[in-house]
Amino acid sequence: MGVQKKTRKFAEVKRVIGKNDARRKENLKKAEEAVEKAKRERAGPDGNEKIREIPQVPSSFFFQANTALVPPYSVIVDTSFFNRTVQMKLPLLETMMDCLYATCHPIVTDCVMAELEKLGPKFRLALRIAKDERWERHKCTHKGVYADDCIVSKVSKDRVYIVATNDSGLVSRLRRIPGVPIMKCARGKTLSRPPGPQYGGGRLPVCLQKCNGTPLLTKKLPTRPMELRHDANPPGPAAAKRSRVLLSCGPCRASKLGCDRSTPCGQCLKKSRPEGCVYAPRRPENPRPVKGMAARLRRLEGMVRTMMDDGGGGGGDGVIPAGLRAEEVGVAQPGGQLVRGERASTYVGATHFMAVLKDIEDMKSYLEEAELTDDESPGPSSELEAPDLVFSSGSTPRSREDLMRLVPDRKVVDRLVMRYFSSHSPSQHIVHRPTFVKQYARFWADPAGAPIHWLALLFMIMSIGVFYSNITAPHELVSDSPQPPMERFKVFRAAAAKCLIWGRYTQPSIATIPPLILYVESEFTISRAAQTNCYVLSSVCLRLLLKMGLHRDPDQLAGISPFEGEMRRRMWNMASQLDLLVSFHMGLPSMLSGIDSDCELPRNLVDEDFGEDSAVLPPPRPATDYTEMTYPINKSCVMRVFGQIARQAHLLAPPPYSEVMRLDSLLGEAWARVPQFMRVQPLEQCVTTPASQIIQRFGLASLYNKSRCVLHRRFLLETLPRREHDHSRRQCLEGAIALLDFQNTIWHASQPGHMLSQNGWYVSSLAVHDFLLAAIILYLAVGNRQFWDSGIEHEWMTEMSPPPTRKRLLHLLQRSYSVWASIAADVSELRKTAGILETMLSKLGSPPNSPLKDEGGQVLSVSGLRESISLSSESRPGQ
């Protein structure tokens, strides 16, 4: 039977029509003719197939990222996600917010709810959670379909949703839809996946670009956004390809052997060819192009909105320049400036003082001045330049042994640590002193066993200690080492960066945060002009804090000791202040704008009040007691309102005046809570007050008055002044006058032999941006004719004490210019500031006076403040 079956099966196979059968060829020919006929019927006049429909691409995909996805996020939740959160006992909303770091709104559709009801009693808990009144309920207008089909249809129509699902089948369908992120619940938390691929592997075939309000059909977007060109100029020469660094010697490279990079190497010694062991020379670095002051100043031209004819300059008659007139009745529109440079474009928001220049005309003459005689281009960067934490580069140290060789003798380290803790640095409170003393003793007992992150903290403390010693006791550094102080500062700072990189700072622990914050603060201290690195570093630091959950108050989290919880509060408030200040100085929005945080202010406790063994925190000390936490706590109170003011200034539409007055009330309440002993007082009454406390008073007062200026500046220049805005005009002008008074007081007190001569480093870090903002506001007020027209009464000006006059405001501008001009003689970064004020005074018909003199008619020396600011200039990378 087996043989017969095989034979029968073989016979069936042989009866199949062969490939060369005539009947098969005839059928193939008929099929081809039918296909060609169908193509001719569908073809148009030009012979090509008619295009029936082109799929519409969402406009939010123009930059290859779904720009429609912004907080608060809308998250569509499906059946499987509800069930998985029940199984893992996870709160739905909290885990989503921990994953997204922003507010989100869960959405439940009717189809998802119907599917949960059909699944029976096993899903009754998931159904109960889905019926929570906090979730948004979306009505489905289509006929009954599966929940998966409903979600796919919804996200295909509107690309503004995130889908939370654990269904692999739904995930595979969603991955085919570009721009739809996916969330899943796994490993005891909520995870997110990136959106699906774009059309054509990252390209957009069709998009709508709005140009002057007209939709234009454009070509395919390039694969990388960096290839987008905004002008019609032909591309420049291609960048030179970076050659590979050759580390092995020539014979080992030719023989493909492992070279130990000795001189000669082990392989060449084995093969008896030491004379042939030759290494490739290092590729010389390309010199940086020389770029003078005039070229850098020309970048400011992009920040000016309109330029008038050269003949329309203002004279001394007090007539308002044409550029100061508002284009329409009402409040000035908030906004920023996009400055296009030779190598990059930079957006400057409404908080940056250069954005105020859009209200000033005829500044172009200052920007087009002749090239300065001295060469101010930065020199080539040193090999010991501190490596960037985001894109690490640098050659030293290469190993832990090299790292430990950088630690000086103990007596030197003891003195540098003492200098740091006696300097009253703003970030000192994030290092718990008693705990650091214990760890410091363990380090000297066993240097090799010190954790890598603690070494980063030690190097940062030594680095900042060198910075302070160079101001207060430079002779100590000379006896320690022949190396220049700022070179030692850079070496220690580079070592701290290496420690953070080796310690994987992107996977942080609580020990990672203090050295990282000190690193960002040192960047903010030494980089007064170019703060892009600091802006990036502060954002990275804040994201790492979010990763660790420091934006949540420790009382809301489990498993955190009282000691760690208090230190987390201190670190979060310090990092928030850094991010707000750097963002404000850059004129860009802060990361904190989209973060919901419930972290409370630190307690008014000194370090000796609590420790690692504390079971509970002791009651905080009274607010009337001056402690090391008094300044950080009061600054955080004002800074939180300042953050809301800066966020409002970046809005694309002007806010209602009621919202402005609400923030004004919050600012007044925050300032009212500042105790009297932290308010600015006449210096003759402060002879028994520590210099650090005097500086802290000026810091708080400058922050308060700067907030007043930013909040109310838009109401200063109204074409038709409205009486209800008089309060804003008065607040803005009072804040600017107070800031320039502070500048004069600080400058006098910083002279050699005066009260603040040893604290000039902190004075310089307060000043440039805030004082220049105040000067520009006074310039706008002096140049506005309606303020000084004798036929118009301004009750809000008479309410000020003393009432401002045009002569007094000009005197304040003259005095501010004299200060900047005196300091700028040796500090190149401040020459631009002095030049801006000189141009303002010339446009107002009041040319700059001679350098500022004291009551006896003698020209005041500014060596003390000049040296402190020069120190920051010399320590800047690349100079």
XYZ file of C-alpha atoms in Angstrom, residues 120-531:
412
model
C -16.718 40.859 33.475
C -15.868 40.683 37.174
C -12.114 40.193 36.676
C -11.894 43.805 35.517
C -14.279 45.353 38.045
C -11.456 47.200 39.859
C -10.141 48.570 36.580
C -13.693 49.637 35.699
C -14.043 51.408 39.033
C -10.808 53.330 38.424
C -11.890 54.211 34.877
C -15.092 55.760 36.238
C -13.124 58.214 38.400
C -14.529 61.724 37.954
C -11.043 63.201 37.620
C -10.534 61.651 34.164
C -11.866 63.279 31.027
C -14.621 61.329 29.270
C -14.663 61.562 25.474
C -17.872 60.709 23.705
C -17.613 58.413 20.665
C -19.922 59.404 17.783
C -19.139 56.358 15.619
C -20.943 53.039 15.720
C -19.801 50.297 18.068
C -16.215 49.232 17.291
C -13.403 47.671 19.249
C -11.592 49.972 21.671
C -8.312 49.494 19.762
C -9.910 50.676 16.493
C -11.417 53.656 18.320
C -8.032 54.743 19.762
C -6.210 54.283 16.435
C -8.840 56.334 14.640
C -8.693 59.097 17.258
C -4.891 59.503 17.302
C -4.701 59.287 13.489
C -7.056 62.234 13.199
C -5.490 64.455 15.906
C -1.797 64.004 16.783
C -2.097 65.629 20.195
C -2.440 62.531 22.344
C -0.211 60.114 24.210
C -1.562 56.546 24.355
C -1.146 54.513 27.557
C -1.441 50.820 26.705
C 0.089 47.439 27.489
C -1.513 45.713 24.474
C 1.263 44.610 22.088
C -1.153 44.451 19.148
C -2.258 48.049 19.692
C 1.358 49.118 20.183
C 2.362 47.651 16.796
C -0.488 49.562 15.121
C 0.381 52.812 16.876
C 4.045 52.520 15.927
C 3.006 52.913 12.278
C 1.459 56.313 13.042
C 4.071 59.111 13.160
C 4.217 61.372 16.189
C 2.190 59.292 18.667
C 4.128 58.523 21.894
C 3.255 55.385 23.837
C 3.289 54.745 27.573
C 3.299 51.349 29.225
C 3.271 50.039 32.770
C 6.183 47.717 33.589
C 8.726 47.000 36.318
C 6.617 48.725 38.944
C 6.476 52.110 37.177
C 5.283 53.869 34.034
C 7.650 53.937 31.066
C 7.440 55.900 27.826
C 8.351 55.002 24.258
C 9.312 57.510 21.547
C 6.823 58.352 18.793
C 6.559 56.220 15.679
C 8.807 56.838 12.656
C 8.156 59.691 10.287
C 7.199 59.208 6.645
C 10.024 57.858 4.525
C 12.345 57.002 7.402
C 12.552 60.431 8.964
C 11.503 62.602 6.000
C 8.300 64.521 5.434
C 7.169 64.336 1.787
C 4.702 67.223 1.987
C 4.364 69.958 4.564
C 2.808 73.367 4.923
C 5.110 76.194 5.819
C 3.622 79.567 6.754
C 5.548 82.452 5.283
C 4.101 85.909 5.984
C 0.704 84.339 6.556
C 0.632 82.510 3.162
C 0.672 78.698 3.083
C 3.388 77.438 0.731
C 3.876 73.908 -0.592
C 7.479 72.980 0.036
C 9.744 70.121 -0.939
C 10.831 67.230 1.224
C 12.460 68.179 4.457
C 16.024 66.978 4.894
C 16.646 64.046 7.174
C 18.386 66.165 9.812
C 16.899 69.452 11.024
C 20.353 71.032 10.987
C 20.219 70.945 7.170
C 17.272 73.339 7.093
C 18.338 76.592 5.463
C 16.433 79.800 6.096
C 18.019 81.838 3.339
C 18.642 81.527 -0.353
C 22.419 81.746 -0.174
C 24.381 78.836 -1.658
C 25.942 76.498 0.860
C 29.435 77.277 1.978
C 32.424 74.968 1.675
C 31.976 71.561 3.250
C 33.438 71.156 6.686
C 36.687 69.235 6.805
C 36.239 65.627 7.827
C 37.727 64.926 11.206
C 40.627 62.498 10.828
C 40.977 59.525 13.105
C 43.492 59.834 15.940
C 46.320 57.325 15.404
C 47.414 55.923 18.753
C 49.449 52.845 17.760
C 52.934 52.996 16.302
C 53.503 52.467 12.586
C 54.730 48.811 12.631
C 51.942 47.691 15.000
C 49.371 49.466 12.860
C 50.666 47.760 9.709
C 50.773 44.321 11.367
C 47.461 44.859 13.219
C 49.045 44.118 16.578
C 48.080 45.430 20.011
C 50.388 48.342 20.822
C 50.995 49.305 24.464
C 52.013 52.865 23.353
C 55.361 52.740 25.124
C 58.543 54.189 23.634
C 59.498 51.769 22.128
C 56.459 49.517 22.488
C 56.557 45.898 23.652
C 55.774 44.434 20.218
C 58.679 46.281 18.575
C 61.032 45.144 21.360
C 59.902 41.529 20.832
C 60.566 41.710 17.113
C 63.916 43.549 17.573
C 62.865 46.713 15.729
C 62.959 49.481 18.359
C 64.294 51.996 15.848
C 61.201 51.571 13.700
C 58.739 52.249 16.560
C 57.507 55.665 15.431
C 54.160 57.243 16.343
C 52.135 59.523 14.129
C 52.420 63.208 15.081
C 49.454 64.887 16.683
C 47.226 66.784 14.315
C 47.712 70.518 14.910
C 44.659 72.393 16.109
C 43.173 74.889 13.709
C 43.644 78.410 15.058
C 40.469 80.232 15.911
C 39.676 83.139 13.612
C 40.340 86.565 15.035
C 37.124 88.354 15.801
C 37.246 91.879 17.112
C 34.883 93.941 19.176
C 33.154 95.580 16.218
C 32.282 92.214 14.694
C 30.777 91.027 17.973
C 28.843 94.235 18.463
C 27.302 93.977 15.014
C 25.356 91.003 16.288
C 23.335 93.427 18.379
C 21.851 94.852 15.189
C 19.519 91.901 14.925
C 17.999 92.764 18.303
C 16.685 96.152 17.184
C 13.185 96.039 15.727
C 13.269 99.155 13.489
C 15.982 101.539 12.417
C 15.322 105.149 11.453
C 17.273 107.409 9.136
C 20.582 108.729 10.409
C 19.272 112.271 10.286
C 16.502 111.612 12.780
C 18.687 111.496 15.871
C 17.414 113.074 19.027
C 18.860 116.287 20.353
C 18.763 117.869 23.719
C 15.235 119.245 23.536
C 13.705 116.230 25.211
C 11.685 115.227 22.125
C 10.836 111.575 22.144
C 12.716 109.736 19.357
C 10.670 108.133 16.639
C 11.708 104.662 17.683
C 10.175 105.213 21.099
C 6.658 105.733 19.771
C 4.419 102.723 20.086
C 3.012 101.424 16.813
C -0.477 101.326 18.162
C -2.470 102.499 21.135
C -2.164 100.173 24.098
C 0.424 98.108 25.873
C 3.561 97.023 24.085
C 3.390 93.487 22.762
C 5.637 91.086 24.657
C 8.131 89.104 22.686
C 11.781 88.507 21.932
C 14.366 88.846 19.240
C 15.975 86.215 17.011
C 19.592 87.212 16.532
C 21.297 85.626 13.550
C 25.050 85.341 13.950
C 27.752 84.049 11.694
C 27.646 80.548 13.140
C 24.335 80.273 14.983
C 21.031 81.980 15.697
C 20.043 82.909 19.239
C 16.595 83.764 20.565
C 16.545 86.511 23.196
C 13.322 86.635 25.173
C 11.531 89.532 26.782
C 13.418 89.273 30.088
C 16.826 89.935 28.549
C 17.966 93.537 28.816
C 18.936 93.546 25.122
C 15.301 92.891 24.212
C 14.528 96.346 25.626
C 16.700 97.826 22.861
C 13.874 97.142 20.415
C 12.264 100.286 21.875
C 15.325 102.416 21.084
C 16.209 103.788 17.680
C 19.501 105.048 16.300
C 21.622 102.533 18.207
C 23.061 101.382 14.906
C 25.681 104.125 14.917
C 27.200 102.599 18.033
C 27.293 99.150 16.492
C 29.087 100.401 13.367
C 31.983 102.096 15.124
C 35.504 101.477 13.944
C 37.462 98.415 15.018
C 39.152 98.826 18.384
C 42.923 98.865 18.358
C 43.450 96.101 20.888
C 42.841 92.485 19.932
C 40.149 91.111 22.197
C 39.670 87.782 20.517
C 39.962 84.864 22.891
C 43.100 82.849 22.592
C 43.266 79.112 22.026
C 41.823 77.055 24.829
C 44.208 75.547 27.305
C 44.764 71.817 27.526
C 43.663 72.064 31.146
C 40.338 73.605 30.188
C 37.605 72.096 32.304
C 35.836 69.350 30.314
C 32.218 69.967 29.609
C 29.942 67.655 31.563
C 27.590 67.075 28.644
C 30.193 66.510 25.913
C 33.273 65.542 27.845
C 36.624 66.414 26.339
C 39.943 66.674 28.027
C 43.053 64.633 28.566
C 43.733 64.937 32.289
C 43.447 63.130 34.542
C 43.440 59.769 32.783
C 43.149 57.478 35.802
C 42.325 57.524 39.483
C 46.036 57.573 40.287
C 46.462 60.742 38.208
C 43.439 62.136 40.007
C 44.867 61.517 43.462
C 48.189 63.087 42.450
C 46.305 66.368 41.916
C 45.364 66.531 45.622
C 47.883 68.869 47.363
C 49.355 68.365 50.809
C 46.886 68.216 53.654
C 47.846 71.611 55.067
C 47.060 73.213 51.682
C 43.762 71.345 51.364
C 42.820 72.305 54.936
C 43.357 75.967 54.169
C 41.397 75.864 50.873
C 38.476 74.085 52.556
C 38.517 76.672 55.331
C 38.539 79.499 52.762
C 35.497 78.015 51.059
C 33.417 77.633 54.216
C 34.345 81.139 55.403
C 33.429 82.766 52.080
C 29.615 82.771 52.595
C 29.055 81.377 49.111
C 25.350 81.316 48.107
C 25.442 77.529 47.695
C 27.237 76.698 50.938
C 24.120 75.442 52.671
C 23.822 72.403 50.345
C 26.953 70.926 52.003
C 26.248 69.757 55.550
C 29.335 70.792 57.503
C 29.375 68.204 60.327
C 28.834 65.395 57.819
C 31.555 66.767 55.535
C 34.012 66.929 58.467
C 33.452 63.216 59.189
C 33.877 62.277 55.538
C 36.949 64.511 55.280
C 38.617 62.671 58.176
C 37.803 59.282 56.608
C 39.315 60.467 53.319
C 42.707 61.233 54.863
C 42.607 57.932 56.739
C 41.979 56.005 53.488
C 42.313 58.181 50.344
C 41.966 55.224 47.981
C 38.604 54.235 49.460
C 36.892 57.609 48.978
C 33.747 57.483 46.793
C 34.204 59.084 43.394
C 31.345 61.550 43.895
C 32.768 62.709 47.217
C 36.090 63.338 45.442
C 34.160 65.510 42.971
C 32.801 67.519 45.907
C 36.288 67.895 47.431
C 37.785 69.104 44.138
C 34.971 71.614 43.656
C 35.458 72.951 47.210
C 39.214 73.295 46.561
C 38.533 74.973 43.216
C 36.179 77.573 44.697
C 38.545 77.929 47.664
C 41.322 78.931 45.240
C 38.949 81.449 43.675
C 38.230 83.100 47.027
C 41.842 82.909 48.248
C 42.984 84.792 45.161
C 40.857 87.728 46.356
C 41.299 87.670 50.121
C 44.813 86.210 50.546
C 46.699 85.826 47.232
C 50.041 85.521 49.035
C 48.993 82.114 50.376
C 48.621 80.706 46.865
C 52.041 81.982 45.790
C 53.754 80.013 48.545
C 51.841 76.817 47.655
C 52.669 76.407 43.985
C 54.278 78.335 41.126
C 51.199 77.571 39.018
C 48.961 80.637 38.442
C 45.872 80.657 40.703
C 43.334 80.540 37.910
C 45.155 77.621 36.297
C 44.876 75.749 39.581
C 41.191 76.698 39.677
C 40.717 75.158 36.225
C 42.684 72.010 37.073
C 40.643 71.304 40.219
C 37.405 72.050 38.391
C 38.388 69.736 35.517
C 39.183 66.999 38.028
C 35.737 67.409 39.606
C 34.130 67.104 36.177
C 36.106 63.921 35.499
C 34.929 62.478 38.808
C 31.305 63.202 37.901
C 31.744 61.627 34.475
C 33.447 58.527 35.858
C 30.760 58.300 38.516
C 28.031 58.250 35.819
C 26.369 61.504 36.777
C 23.482 60.680 34.423
C 22.522 57.947 36.922
C 22.663 60.193 39.980
C 22.509 59.492 43.656
C 22.039 62.027 46.429
C 25.866 62.378 46.595
C 26.010 63.454 42.939
C 23.930 66.599 43.339
C 26.113 68.857 45.591
C 29.253 68.738 43.376
C 27.082 69.154 40.270
C 25.390 72.271 41.693
C 28.779 73.685 42.727
C 30.042 73.049 39.201
C 27.106 74.959 37.707
C 27.548 77.774 40.227
C 31.247 78.105 39.377
C 30.326 78.331 35.694
C 27.838 81.074 36.543
C 30.467 82.905 38.607
C 33.247 82.943 36.013
C 31.211 83.188 32.788
C 29.610 86.601 33.050
C 29.390 87.356 29.307
C 28.900 84.002 27.575
C 26.492 81.986 29.695
